[in-house]
Amino acid sequence: MHENINIFDTTLRDGEQTPGVLITSNEKLKIANKLDELGVDVIEAGSAITSKDEQESIKLITENNLNAEICSFARPLQIDIDTAIECNVDSVNIVIPSSDLHIEFKLKKTRCEVEQMAIDAVEYAKDHGLIVELSCEDATRTSVDDLKSLYTKTIDAGADRICACDTVGILTPEKSYNFYHELSKLDIPLSVHCHNDFGLAVANTLEALNAGATQAHLTINGLGERAGNAALEEVVMALESLYNVHTHIKTELFYETSQLVESISGVVLQSNKSIVGANAFAHESGIHADGVLKKSETYEPIKPEVVGHRRRFILGKHVGKHVIHEKIKETNTDVTDDELNQIFMRIKALSDMGKTVTDVDLQAITDDILNIDIDESIHLDEYTTVSGNRVTPTASVKLKLNDEDKIEAAVGVGPVDAAIAAIQKTLQNTVDITLEEYHVDAITGGTDALIDVLIKLKCDDKIITARSTQPDIIMASVDAYLKGANKILTDKKRK
């Protein structure tokens, strides 16, 4: 494997082709800035020929003078390359179908005609000062001889890099090694581009790099068409941790980059997603949690801080007393062995009933057993929301904060968002709280269903979970938020 592996990020192009995803110009710029901070070598900012809005998005990125090479996808057509040039990109990723299937049924051309298209496009792009990467679409269903013929002719025409795309994700790791090893003999920078149709994109990418490929096409969170592309964070951490290949990527930014892309794309990560998923460093099992508390390596392959994540202990039916004790100690509260046992039994009983035990629940149980009066720093007096098809969702709240009356109003994308925003305004000079996660479920049927809201709030790098179950989704959301905020303020007072 080469010592210097380049990272080509295609979140803004192939990633945006995820069904249902649409990223605005300003959102693309935010992601591009974060990718640049992360340290990727190439950012494929989009396909300039797609639309006027796409061209404006790419121009917005190129105008920011990022360190990364800014690239545009292009067909082997002069109009595509001209449009990319107008956007001031550094390079073009010229993509041309190479398999008999694509050439015959999609392009309806001969192989000779396709090769000439590729040669002409490369020469034209080079004549206009662009870095050129020539990508063969459906390369893994193309004979190696045909691929080498096409690549050799475009290299002679001036291509700087070549890329072989596993367009429908049919490679296996063994085939990937042999395939890319053969192409690496062309002695030019070689990119691997894998799709995840069989869940093998990361493995196939690593084998391609092991076989001599020098650059990987990747996306944050594995976004992409159908089952997605190889996930950037997974490939890089495998290189760093398993292959001992040190990239120039700032891995400590992975979690916040992942969160940004998740928020903008609207594609929610599965909780057990590796490296950046909510449960990637979460522990419930008593045996595992005990081991991690003693030495993290016992049940964690890497420390969460390496990827900007955090460790969490879940209060579920498998939890052990040591985890409960640690969470109680975080609030500067002391308990005896007997009191700890009582708390432990109460949590077990709640878990057996199918209830997720939150940090607020733990505090309530602890305070009850220790006979500590619950001190609510925030008390809601009233709230009002207004929403409709021709009305901007608006909310006003009146609450007592440390016995002081506070009244605020805010707007949002919906009544829940507006209500939470209004509460946040009342707290902005008291405590800095960020809403990290928000989940809502209907736990009974019908329009009068009970609504269960579970939220996670962040304050001073600590995550607090809280929940509320009500027939009114707005009230459940407000109640859960205030429970979490009260927990945060109570912890601060006790410390």
mmCIF file of N, CA and C in Angstrom, residues 310 330 430-436 457-464 485 487-493 495:
data_model
loop_
_atom_site.group_PDB
_atom_site.id
_atom_site.type_symbol
_atom_site.label_atom_id
_atom_site.label_comp_id
_atom_site.label_asym_id
_atom_site.label_seq_id
_atom_site.Cartn_x
_atom_site.Cartn_y
_atom_site.Cartn_z
ATOM 1 N N ARG A 310 -17.842 10.648 21.642
ATOM 2 C CA ARG A 310 -17.800 10.562 23.108
ATOM 3 C C ARG A 310 -18.346 9.210 23.546
ATOM 4 N N GLU A 330 -20.918 11.729 39.065
ATOM 5 C CA GLU A 330 -20.741 12.880 38.184
ATOM 6 C C GLU A 330 -21.468 14.112 38.693
ATOM 7 N N THR A 430 -28.106 32.275 30.690
ATOM 8 C CA THR A 430 -27.944 31.495 31.917
ATOM 9 C C THR A 430 -27.100 30.253 31.702
ATOM 10 N N VAL A 431 -27.398 29.527 30.640
ATOM 11 C CA VAL A 431 -26.688 28.285 30.369
ATOM 12 C C VAL A 431 -26.685 28.020 28.860
ATOM 13 N N ASP A 432 -25.582 27.492 28.358
ATOM 14 C CA ASP A 432 -25.447 27.218 26.926
ATOM 15 C C ASP A 432 -25.810 25.759 26.666
ATOM 16 N N ILE A 433 -27.007 25.539 26.141
ATOM 17 C CA ILE A 433 -27.507 24.183 25.893
ATOM 18 C C ILE A 433 -27.743 24.007 24.399
ATOM 19 N N THR A 434 -27.279 22.882 23.868
ATOM 20 C CA THR A 434 -27.492 22.551 22.464
ATOM 21 C C THR A 434 -28.356 21.300 22.363
ATOM 22 N N LEU A 435 -29.389 21.351 21.527
ATOM 23 C CA LEU A 435 -30.217 20.173 21.293
ATOM 24 C C LEU A 435 -29.487 19.270 20.308
ATOM 25 N N GLU A 436 -29.011 18.116 20.792
ATOM 26 C CA GLU A 436 -28.222 17.203 19.973
ATOM 27 C C GLU A 436 -29.102 16.237 19.177
ATOM 28 N N LEU A 457 -29.567 16.594 25.217
ATOM 29 C CA LEU A 457 -29.074 17.952 25.306
ATOM 30 C C LEU A 457 -27.595 17.934 25.644
ATOM 31 N N LYS A 458 -26.859 18.871 25.038
ATOM 32 C CA LYS A 458 -25.416 18.949 25.289
ATOM 33 C C LYS A 458 -25.089 20.237 26.014
ATOM 34 N N CYS A 459 -24.278 20.115 27.065
ATOM 35 C CA CYS A 459 -23.797 21.285 27.803
ATOM 36 C C CYS A 459 -22.411 20.951 28.347
ATOM 37 N N ASP A 460 -21.431 21.789 28.045
ATOM 38 C CA ASP A 460 -20.052 21.568 28.517
ATOM 39 C C ASP A 460 -19.548 20.179 28.149
ATOM 40 N N ASP A 461 -19.789 19.768 26.890
ATOM 41 C CA ASP A 461 -19.327 18.467 26.376
ATOM 42 C C ASP A 461 -19.951 17.271 27.085
ATOM 43 N N LYS A 462 -21.025 17.492 27.831
ATOM 44 C CA LYS A 462 -21.730 16.388 28.481
ATOM 45 C C LYS A 462 -23.120 16.267 27.866
ATOM 46 N N ILE A 463 -23.556 15.030 27.637
ATOM 47 C CA ILE A 463 -24.863 14.769 27.038
ATOM 48 C C ILE A 463 -25.838 14.327 28.119
ATOM 49 N N ILE A 464 -27.002 14.965 28.155
ATOM 50 C CA ILE A 464 -28.075 14.616 29.094
ATOM 51 C C ILE A 464 -29.268 14.112 28.292
ATOM 52 N N ALA A 485 -33.039 20.428 30.774
ATOM 53 C CA ALA A 485 -32.417 21.692 31.194
ATOM 54 C C ALA A 485 -32.341 21.793 32.704
ATOM 55 N N LYS A 487 -32.117 19.293 34.757
ATOM 56 C CA LYS A 487 -31.073 18.351 35.167
ATOM 57 C C LYS A 487 -29.698 19.005 35.044
ATOM 58 N N ILE A 488 -29.467 19.705 33.926
ATOM 59 C CA ILE A 488 -28.182 20.379 33.704
ATOM 60 C C ILE A 488 -27.933 21.438 34.771
ATOM 61 N N LEU A 489 -28.954 22.275 35.054
ATOM 62 C CA LEU A 489 -28.795 23.333 36.061
ATOM 63 C C LEU A 489 -28.613 22.750 37.458
ATOM 64 N N THR A 490 -29.317 21.647 37.759
ATOM 65 C CA THR A 490 -29.176 21.001 39.062
ATOM 66 C C THR A 490 -27.752 20.471 39.241
ATOM 67 N N ASP A 491 -27.221 19.831 38.201
ATOM 68 C CA ASP A 491 -25.853 19.321 38.262
ATOM 69 C C ASP A 491 -24.853 20.436 38.502
ATOM 70 N N LYS A 492 -25.068 21.581 37.824
ATOM 71 C CA LYS A 492 -24.159 22.709 38.006
ATOM 72 C C LYS A 492 -24.215 23.238 39.433
ATOM 73 N N LYS A 493 -25.435 23.294 40.006
ATOM 74 C CA LYS A 493 -25.568 23.768 41.386
ATOM 75 C C LYS A 493 -24.864 22.825 42.368
ATOM 76 N N LYS A 495 -22.417 20.866 41.819
ATOM 77 C CA LYS A 495 -20.959 20.933 41.701
ATOM 78 C C LYS A 495 -20.405 22.189 42.324
#
